[in-house]
Short mmCIF file of C-alpha atoms and ligand atoms in Angstrom, two decimals:
data_model
loop_
_atom_site.label_atom_id
_atom_site.label_comp_id
_atom_site.label_asym_id
_atom_site.label_seq_id
_atom_site.Cartn_x
_atom_site.Cartn_y
_atom_site.Cartn_z
CA MET I 1 9.60 3.60 44.62
CA SER I 2 6.61 1.23 44.40
CA SER I 3 5.45 -0.25 41.11
CA ARG I 4 2.32 -1.78 39.63
CA VAL I 5 1.65 -3.82 36.54
CA CYS I 6 -1.46 -3.84 34.34
CA ASP I 7 -2.42 -4.60 30.76
CA VAL I 8 -3.83 -1.13 30.06
CA LEU I 9 -3.05 2.08 31.92
CA VAL I 10 -5.47 4.90 31.15
CA VAL I 11 -4.19 8.40 31.93
CA GLY I 12 -7.28 10.55 32.49
CA GLY I 13 -10.60 9.63 34.09
CA GLY I 14 -13.06 11.88 32.27
CA ILE I 15 -15.75 10.54 30.02
CA VAL I 16 -13.25 9.69 27.26
CA GLY I 17 -10.71 8.01 29.53
CA LEU I 18 -13.29 5.97 31.39
CA THR I 19 -14.86 4.90 28.10
CA ALA I 20 -11.46 3.64 26.95
CA ALA I 21 -11.04 1.88 30.30
CA TRP I 22 -14.45 0.20 30.02
CA ARG I 23 -13.76 -1.00 26.50
CA ALA I 24 -10.30 -2.29 27.52
CA GLN I 25 -12.00 -4.25 30.30
CA GLU I 26 -14.43 -5.67 27.74
CA ALA I 27 -11.37 -6.84 25.79
CA GLY I 28 -10.32 -8.77 28.90
CA ALA I 29 -7.55 -6.40 29.99
CA SER I 30 -6.60 -5.55 33.56
CA VAL I 31 -7.00 -1.77 33.75
CA VAL I 32 -5.72 1.03 35.97
CA VAL I 33 -6.97 4.62 35.55
CA LEU I 34 -4.85 7.51 36.81
CA ASP I 35 -6.66 10.77 37.57
CA PRO I 36 -6.50 12.98 40.69
CA SER I 37 -10.08 14.13 40.14
CA PRO I 38 -12.00 11.93 37.67
CA GLY I 39 -14.69 13.74 35.73
CA ASP I 40 -13.66 17.18 36.95
CA GLY I 41 -12.30 18.33 33.60
CA ALA I 42 -14.23 19.16 30.45
CA THR I 43 -16.83 16.51 31.33
CA HIS I 44 -17.88 18.53 34.39
CA ALA I 45 -18.83 21.59 32.36
CA ALA I 46 -20.22 19.81 29.30
CA ALA I 47 -23.85 20.45 28.48
CA GLY I 48 -24.22 17.19 26.56
CA MET I 49 -25.35 18.47 23.18
CA LEU I 50 -24.96 15.81 20.54
CA GLY I 51 -24.64 18.45 17.85
CA ALA I 52 -23.38 16.44 14.91
CA VAL I 53 -24.92 19.02 12.58
CA MET I 54 -24.97 22.39 14.32
CA GLU I 55 -21.55 22.08 15.97
CA THR I 56 -19.86 22.02 12.58
CA GLY I 57 -19.16 25.00 10.37
CA PHE I 58 -17.08 26.01 7.38
CA GLY I 59 -13.87 24.02 7.02
CA GLU I 60 -15.04 21.39 9.48
CA GLU I 61 -16.22 18.55 7.28
CA GLY I 62 -13.95 16.11 9.14
CA GLN I 63 -15.65 16.95 12.43
CA ALA I 64 -19.04 16.60 10.72
CA ARG I 65 -18.21 13.12 9.42
CA LEU I 66 -16.88 11.99 12.79
CA GLY I 67 -19.86 13.49 14.59
CA ALA I 68 -22.39 11.80 12.33
CA ALA I 69 -20.60 8.45 12.68
CA SER I 70 -20.53 8.75 16.46
CA LEU I 71 -24.10 9.98 16.80
CA ALA I 72 -25.29 6.81 15.07
CA LEU I 73 -23.61 4.82 17.87
CA TRP I 74 -25.07 6.75 20.80
CA PRO I 75 -28.29 4.73 21.35
CA ALA I 76 -26.44 1.38 21.44
CA PHE I 77 -23.64 2.89 23.54
CA ALA I 78 -26.06 4.35 26.10
CA ALA I 79 -28.04 1.10 26.36
CA ALA I 80 -24.87 -1.02 26.75
CA LEU I 81 -23.47 1.33 29.39
CA GLU I 82 -26.71 1.40 31.38
CA ARG I 83 -26.85 -2.41 31.30
CA ALA I 84 -23.21 -2.75 32.34
CA ALA I 85 -23.70 -0.29 35.20
CA GLY I 86 -26.91 -1.99 36.38
CA LEU I 87 -28.85 1.21 35.79
CA PRO I 88 -32.37 1.48 34.33
CA PRO I 89 -32.86 2.40 30.66
CA GLY I 90 -32.69 6.15 30.29
CA ALA I 91 -30.35 6.66 33.27
CA VAL I 92 -27.71 8.46 31.21
CA GLY I 93 -30.28 10.91 29.91
CA LEU I 94 -30.05 10.25 26.17
CA GLU I 95 -32.93 12.08 24.49
CA THR I 96 -33.34 12.00 20.70
CA ALA I 97 -35.77 14.87 20.32
CA GLY I 98 -33.93 17.14 17.86
CA THR I 99 -32.69 20.70 18.14
CA LEU I 100 -34.19 24.10 17.45
CA ALA I 101 -31.77 26.63 15.94
CA LEU I 102 -32.67 30.31 16.34
CA ALA I 103 -31.43 33.51 14.74
CA TYR I 104 -32.01 36.64 16.81
CA ASP I 105 -31.73 39.32 14.16
CA ARG I 106 -31.61 39.54 10.36
CA ASP I 107 -27.81 39.24 10.27
CA ASP I 108 -28.00 36.11 12.43
CA LEU I 109 -30.57 34.73 10.01
CA VAL I 110 -28.29 35.33 7.02
CA ALA I 111 -25.53 33.43 8.84
CA LEU I 112 -27.94 30.63 9.78
CA ARG I 113 -29.02 30.24 6.16
CA ARG I 114 -25.40 29.99 5.01
CA LEU I 115 -24.86 27.25 7.59
CA LEU I 116 -27.97 25.36 6.47
CA THR I 117 -26.72 25.47 2.87
CA LEU I 118 -23.32 24.16 3.98
CA HIS I 119 -24.92 21.33 5.95
CA SER I 120 -27.23 20.36 3.12
CA GLY I 121 -24.15 20.07 0.83
CA TRP I 122 -22.77 17.54 3.32
CA GLY I 123 -26.07 15.65 3.41
CA LEU I 124 -26.80 16.70 7.00
CA GLY I 125 -30.47 17.27 7.70
CA SER I 126 -31.85 20.63 8.78
CA ALA I 127 -34.62 22.86 7.46
CA GLU I 128 -35.51 26.52 7.88
CA ILE I 129 -38.81 27.11 9.64
CA SER I 130 -40.64 30.34 10.45
CA PRO I 131 -40.44 31.99 13.87
CA GLN I 132 -44.15 31.10 14.28
CA GLU I 133 -43.38 27.44 13.66
CA ALA I 134 -40.46 27.70 16.11
CA ARG I 135 -42.89 29.09 18.73
CA ARG I 136 -45.34 26.28 18.01
CA ARG I 137 -42.55 23.81 18.84
CA GLU I 138 -41.21 25.85 21.78
CA PRO I 139 -43.70 28.38 23.15
CA GLY I 140 -40.93 30.13 25.10
CA VAL I 141 -39.17 31.41 21.98
CA GLY I 142 -38.86 35.19 22.34
CA PRO I 143 -40.84 37.74 20.30
CA ARG I 144 -37.80 39.28 18.60
CA VAL I 145 -36.39 36.10 17.08
CA ALA I 146 -35.99 36.69 13.33
CA GLY I 147 -35.72 33.14 12.02
CA ALA I 148 -35.25 29.50 12.90
CA ALA I 149 -34.36 26.03 11.69
CA TRP I 150 -35.31 22.56 12.83
CA VAL I 151 -32.45 20.08 13.12
CA PRO I 152 -34.00 16.64 13.64
CA GLY I 153 -30.72 14.75 14.11
CA ASP I 154 -29.03 16.79 16.88
CA HIS I 155 -29.77 15.34 20.32
CA ARG I 156 -28.62 15.41 23.93
CA VAL I 157 -27.36 13.32 26.84
CA ASP I 158 -26.37 14.03 30.45
CA PRO I 159 -22.54 13.93 30.66
CA ARG I 160 -22.44 13.80 34.45
CA ALA I 161 -24.82 10.81 34.42
CA VAL I 162 -22.63 9.12 31.80
CA GLN I 163 -19.59 9.76 34.01
CA VAL I 164 -21.34 8.19 37.03
CA ALA I 165 -22.31 5.12 34.99
CA LEU I 166 -18.80 4.71 33.57
CA SER I 167 -17.25 5.11 37.04
CA ARG I 168 -19.45 2.30 38.37
CA VAL I 169 -18.54 -0.02 35.54
CA VAL I 170 -14.81 0.69 35.56
CA ALA I 171 -14.45 0.65 39.36
CA ALA I 172 -16.19 -2.76 39.54
CA ARG I 173 -13.44 -4.45 37.55
CA GLY I 174 -10.48 -2.06 37.57
CA THR I 175 -8.62 0.40 39.77
CA LEU I 176 -9.08 4.15 39.84
CA VAL I 177 -5.95 5.73 41.31
CA PRO I 178 -6.47 9.35 42.50
CA HIS I 179 -3.10 10.64 41.33
CA ALA I 180 -1.84 12.49 38.28
CA ALA I 181 0.63 10.99 35.82
CA VAL I 182 3.78 13.09 35.57
CA SER I 183 5.57 11.27 32.73
CA LEU I 184 5.31 8.38 30.34
CA THR I 185 7.93 5.65 30.51
CA TRP I 186 9.72 4.84 27.26
CA SER I 187 11.89 1.88 26.30
CA ASP I 188 13.38 1.35 22.84
CA GLY I 189 10.95 3.80 21.22
CA ALA I 190 7.88 2.24 22.84
CA VAL I 191 5.75 3.44 25.74
CA VAL I 192 5.84 0.83 28.49
CA GLY I 193 4.13 2.64 31.36
CA ALA I 194 3.98 5.88 33.32
CA LEU I 195 5.05 7.46 36.58
CA ASP I 196 2.56 9.14 38.90
CA GLU I 197 3.02 12.16 41.18
CA THR I 198 3.72 9.98 44.22
CA GLY I 199 6.61 8.24 42.45
CA THR I 200 4.71 5.03 41.77
CA ALA I 201 5.72 3.43 38.47
CA TYR I 202 3.14 1.63 36.36
CA ALA I 203 4.22 -0.94 33.80
CA ALA I 204 1.59 -1.49 31.12
CA GLY I 205 1.31 -3.20 27.76
CA THR I 206 -0.69 -0.22 26.50
CA VAL I 207 -1.01 3.32 27.80
CA VAL I 208 -4.13 5.20 26.72
CA LEU I 209 -3.45 8.93 26.97
CA ALA I 210 -6.79 10.60 27.63
CA ALA I 211 -5.74 13.51 29.81
CA GLY I 212 -7.70 16.13 27.91
CA HIS I 213 -5.81 19.34 27.19
CA ALA I 214 -3.02 18.21 29.55
CA SER I 215 -2.15 15.30 27.24
CA GLY I 216 0.40 17.43 25.40
CA SER I 217 2.44 17.93 28.58
CA LEU I 218 2.98 14.15 28.73
CA PHE I 219 3.56 13.52 25.03
CA ALA I 220 4.64 16.16 22.53
CA GLY I 221 2.97 14.20 19.74
CA ALA I 222 -0.37 15.13 21.29
CA PRO I 223 -0.47 18.87 20.51
CA THR I 224 -3.39 19.75 22.78
CA ARG I 225 -4.29 23.13 24.23
CA PRO I 226 -6.90 24.32 26.76
CA VAL I 227 -10.06 25.92 25.37
CA PRO I 228 -11.93 27.01 28.52
CA GLY I 229 -15.70 27.29 28.42
CA THR I 230 -18.25 28.38 31.01
CA THR I 231 -21.67 26.78 31.36
CA LEU I 232 -24.48 27.73 33.72
CA ARG I 233 -26.96 25.38 35.36
CA LEU I 234 -30.45 26.72 35.82
CA ASP I 235 -33.38 25.10 37.59
CA ALA I 236 -36.58 25.91 35.73
CA GLY I 237 -40.25 25.04 35.78
CA VAL I 238 -41.42 23.10 32.73
CA ASP I 239 -43.29 26.18 31.50
CA GLN I 240 -40.11 28.27 31.56
CA ALA I 241 -37.70 25.69 30.14
CA PRO I 242 -37.36 24.49 26.56
CA SER I 243 -38.20 20.83 25.96
CA VAL I 244 -35.52 20.36 23.28
CA VAL I 245 -32.05 21.76 22.76
CA VAL I 246 -32.27 25.38 21.67
CA ARG I 247 -29.21 27.00 20.18
CA GLY I 248 -28.78 30.19 18.32
CA THR I 249 -26.85 33.33 17.65
CA VAL I 250 -27.61 36.72 19.13
CA GLN I 251 -25.94 39.48 17.13
CA GLY I 252 -23.28 36.98 16.10
CA ARG I 253 -22.71 35.50 19.55
CA PRO I 254 -23.50 31.78 19.92
CA VAL I 255 -25.49 30.49 22.88
CA TYR I 256 -27.37 27.29 23.69
CA ALA I 257 -29.79 25.89 26.25
CA VAL I 258 -29.86 22.14 26.86
CA PRO I 259 -32.73 20.77 29.00
CA ARG I 260 -32.38 17.71 31.21
CA PRO I 261 -35.32 15.32 31.69
CA VAL I 262 -38.22 16.61 33.78
CA ARG I 263 -37.94 15.57 37.44
CA PRO I 264 -40.84 14.22 39.53
CA ASP I 265 -41.27 17.73 41.05
CA GLY I 266 -42.12 19.05 37.57
CA ARG I 267 -38.92 21.04 37.18
CA ARG I 268 -35.84 20.45 35.06
CA GLU I 269 -32.26 21.62 34.80
CA VAL I 270 -31.29 23.66 31.80
CA ILE I 271 -27.60 23.98 30.92
CA VAL I 272 -26.75 27.29 29.27
CA GLY I 273 -23.48 27.59 27.40
CA ALA I 274 -20.91 28.27 26.46
CA THR I 275 -18.02 30.64 26.27
CA SER I 276 -14.96 29.57 24.33
CA ASP I 277 -11.60 31.09 25.18
CA GLU I 278 -7.97 30.58 24.31
CA ARG I 279 -6.26 30.94 27.68
CA GLU I 280 -4.96 28.88 30.58
CA ASP I 281 -7.19 26.42 32.45
CA ASP I 282 -7.73 28.16 35.78
CA HIS I 283 -11.30 26.90 36.51
CA LEU I 284 -12.27 30.52 37.29
CA THR I 285 -15.57 31.89 36.04
CA ARG I 286 -15.53 35.48 34.80
CA ALA I 287 -18.46 37.70 35.80
CA GLY I 288 -18.70 39.03 32.24
CA ASP I 289 -19.09 35.50 30.89
CA VAL I 290 -22.03 34.79 33.20
CA PHE I 291 -23.58 38.12 32.19
CA GLY I 292 -23.06 37.46 28.48
CA LEU I 293 -24.56 33.97 28.56
CA LEU I 294 -27.64 35.13 30.49
CA ARG I 295 -28.09 38.22 28.28
CA ASP I 296 -28.01 36.11 25.14
CA VAL I 297 -30.07 33.15 26.29
CA ARG I 298 -32.84 35.45 27.56
CA ALA I 299 -32.93 37.14 24.16
CA LEU I 300 -33.93 33.76 22.68
CA LEU I 301 -35.85 32.28 25.64
CA PRO I 302 -37.03 35.18 27.85
CA GLU I 303 -38.99 32.92 30.20
CA LEU I 304 -35.70 31.60 31.59
CA ASP I 305 -35.53 34.87 33.57
CA ASP I 306 -37.58 33.12 36.25
CA ALA I 307 -35.26 30.12 36.52
CA VAL I 308 -32.95 29.70 39.51
CA LEU I 309 -29.21 29.96 38.88
CA LEU I 310 -27.66 26.86 40.45
CA GLU I 311 -24.12 26.80 39.24
CA ALA I 312 -21.55 28.42 36.99
CA VAL I 313 -18.67 26.17 36.03
CA THR I 314 -15.61 26.73 33.86
CA ARG I 315 -13.48 23.91 32.51
CA ALA I 316 -11.20 23.56 29.51
CA ARG I 317 -12.00 21.57 26.40
CA PRO I 318 -9.03 19.78 24.84
CA GLY I 319 -8.29 21.54 21.55
CA SER I 320 -5.97 20.19 18.85
CA PRO I 321 -4.39 22.15 15.96
CA ASP I 322 -7.36 21.36 13.70
CA ASN I 323 -9.85 20.92 16.57
CA THR I 324 -10.37 17.31 15.52
CA PRO I 325 -9.52 14.47 17.92
CA LEU I 326 -6.30 12.52 18.18
CA LEU I 327 -7.68 9.02 18.25
CA GLY I 328 -5.50 5.99 17.60
CA TRP I 329 -1.98 4.60 17.98
CA ALA I 330 0.72 7.26 18.23
CA ALA I 331 3.67 4.98 19.09
CA ASP I 332 4.20 1.37 20.10
CA GLY I 333 2.29 0.97 23.34
CA LEU I 334 0.74 4.45 23.20
CA PHE I 335 -2.87 5.02 22.17
CA LEU I 336 -4.20 8.59 22.10
CA ALA I 337 -7.79 9.48 22.96
CA THR I 338 -7.73 13.25 23.30
CA GLY I 339 -8.23 16.53 21.43
CA HIS I 340 -12.01 16.10 21.17
CA HIS I 341 -12.40 19.88 21.51
CA ARG I 342 -16.13 20.88 21.58
CA ASN I 343 -17.35 17.36 20.88
CA GLY I 344 -16.04 15.06 23.60
CA ILE I 345 -19.50 13.89 24.55
CA LEU I 346 -20.74 13.47 20.99
CA LEU I 347 -17.59 11.54 20.05
CA THR I 348 -17.54 9.22 23.07
CA PRO I 349 -19.13 6.19 21.32
CA LEU I 350 -16.80 6.72 18.37
CA THR I 351 -13.91 6.62 20.84
CA ALA I 352 -15.30 3.37 22.22
CA ALA I 353 -15.52 1.84 18.74
CA VAL I 354 -11.94 2.82 17.91
CA VAL I 355 -10.64 1.43 21.22
CA ASP I 356 -12.63 -1.76 20.59
CA GLN I 357 -10.97 -2.16 17.23
CA ALA I 358 -7.50 -1.39 18.59
CA LEU I 359 -7.78 -3.75 21.55
CA GLY I 360 -9.69 -6.53 19.86
CA VAL I 361 -13.25 -6.30 21.18
CA ALA I 362 -15.47 -7.85 18.52
CA PRO I 363 -17.43 -5.10 16.74
CA GLY I 364 -21.12 -5.38 17.31
CA VAL I 365 -20.91 -6.84 20.80
CA THR I 366 -22.21 -3.61 22.22
CA LEU I 367 -22.14 -1.02 19.51
CA GLY I 368 -23.67 -2.47 16.35
CA ASP I 369 -21.62 -3.87 13.48
CA ALA I 370 -22.12 -1.60 10.48
CA ALA I 371 -22.24 1.65 12.41
CA ALA I 372 -19.12 0.78 14.39
CA VAL I 373 -17.20 -0.09 11.23
CA ALA I 374 -18.27 3.20 9.59
CA ALA I 375 -17.19 5.09 12.70
CA VAL I 376 -13.77 3.50 12.75
CA GLU I 377 -13.28 4.23 9.04
CA ALA I 378 -14.19 7.89 9.55
CA THR I 379 -11.66 8.07 12.35
CA THR I 380 -8.84 6.67 10.28
CA ARG I 381 -9.42 9.39 7.71
CA PHE I 382 -9.85 12.40 9.99
CA ALA I 383 -8.51 11.66 13.48
CA ASP I 384 -5.25 9.75 12.99
CA PRO I 385 -2.95 11.16 15.71
CA ARG I 386 0.08 10.90 13.45
CA ARG I 387 -1.22 13.59 11.11
CA PHE I 388 0.76 16.23 13.03
CA ALA I 389 3.99 14.25 13.39
CA ASP I 390 7.07 15.31 11.49
CA ALA I 391 8.01 12.23 9.47
CA ASP I 392 11.73 12.81 10.18
CA SER I 393 11.53 13.24 13.93
CA THR I 394 11.11 10.79 16.75
CA ILE I 395 8.69 11.93 19.40
CA GLU I 396 9.57 10.47 22.75
CA GLY I 397 9.72 11.31 26.40
CA GLY I 398 7.58 14.44 26.16
CA THR I 399 9.65 16.30 23.60
CA ALA I 400 9.52 16.25 19.84
N1 LIG E 501 -20.21 21.30 22.47
C1 LIG E 501 -20.53 22.53 23.03
C2 LIG E 501 -19.42 23.26 23.63
O1 LIG E 501 -18.29 22.81 23.65
O2 LIG E 501 -19.67 24.33 24.11
#
C-alpha cells in the first residue's frame, strides 16, 4: 500500500471542494484533492443562479441569511479567482443584472405575492411589477403571464467557467488525484487522513469533506442525501433569449431560464431548469422531465421554441436534513463543506470565507473584511455541522 502526506486533503473536486482547496493553498498548505471526475457532480448541472432572494421560501430564513451573506462576497470572489487563474475580468461569467420573476396564472400570482411579502419581512428586496412592465424589461415574456416581480439582487454566474478557473488555480500548486476516497482514517477520535479506491493512504493534518451528497457515506455525521435535478442547455439567438434570469411558476410548477453572456456570433446559451427529485443519483435524464421543463419554460418565454437543444444533464444536489449546508469543523481534523443543496454556487464565496477563517487566511485578502466577517457569523448560526449530532454519541469511522 502506497502512502502520501499533505497538510490538507480535500475529498471532492466540485466547485465547493476546489474552492476549499484554493483557500487552503492561500493559507500556505500543501493540498491534495481526491475526485475521480472533478466537476462532474452537481456543479456540472448547475445553472448558476445566485438566487439569494427567490431561492428561499417559508421556513428557510437560515438559507436566506446565508445566501445574502454569500452574494455580497461574489464580486470580490470572482475577481480574486480570475486574477489567480490568470483569466481576464468577466471570465467566470458573473453578471449582476437582477432577476425577473413571473407568475403564469392567477394562482401563481397569489403564491408569488405571498413570497414577496415573506421576503420583504426579511428585508430582501423585490417588488411586484405589471406584466406590461415585465415585457418592457424582457420582450420575450409570453402573452398569458398573469403577473411579475423584479428582484434586483438575484444574479448569475457560469458554474462551469468557475470550475475551470478553480481547476487551473488548484492544479498549479496542488495535486488533483483522479480517484475516489473510500474511507476516512481515524486515530484517537480525530481524522488523520483517508484511503482511496486504489488502496493509497493519505495522511493529512486536515481533511475537508466536500464530496457532495456522497459525503454521508464517508462520515455519518454528514447526513447528506442526493436530490437529483435536470437542466437543459439551449442555444438561442439574442432575440429569442432573455437577457436576465427569468424564473417563475406555471400552474404551481417552478421553472427558470438563466442566460449566459452573448457570444461574438450573437447567440447565447440559456440554461433551463430544474427538476428536483428525491431518488438515487443515476445521472439518467427522464424524458418526462425534459418535456416538463420545455412545456413550462415556453409558457413563460415562448420565443425559446426556436432555440436549439444542446444538452440535457441530470446530477444530484447534496441535500441535508434542513437543506442548509454543513460548513465547519465536525471533529478534530475533519472540516465539512457539503450539504449546500440548491445553493452550492451561491454559497461558494461563503464557503471560501469560512475555510479562510478555519485555516487562518487573513480576512480581506481576497474577499473583503466586513462582508467576510458577516458571512462567517451567519454560518456559525445556521450551518454548524454539529447541529445534527447526538450529544451523547461519538461519530467515527462512518457510523454514528
Ligand atoms: N439553484 C437552482 C437549483 O438547484 O435548481
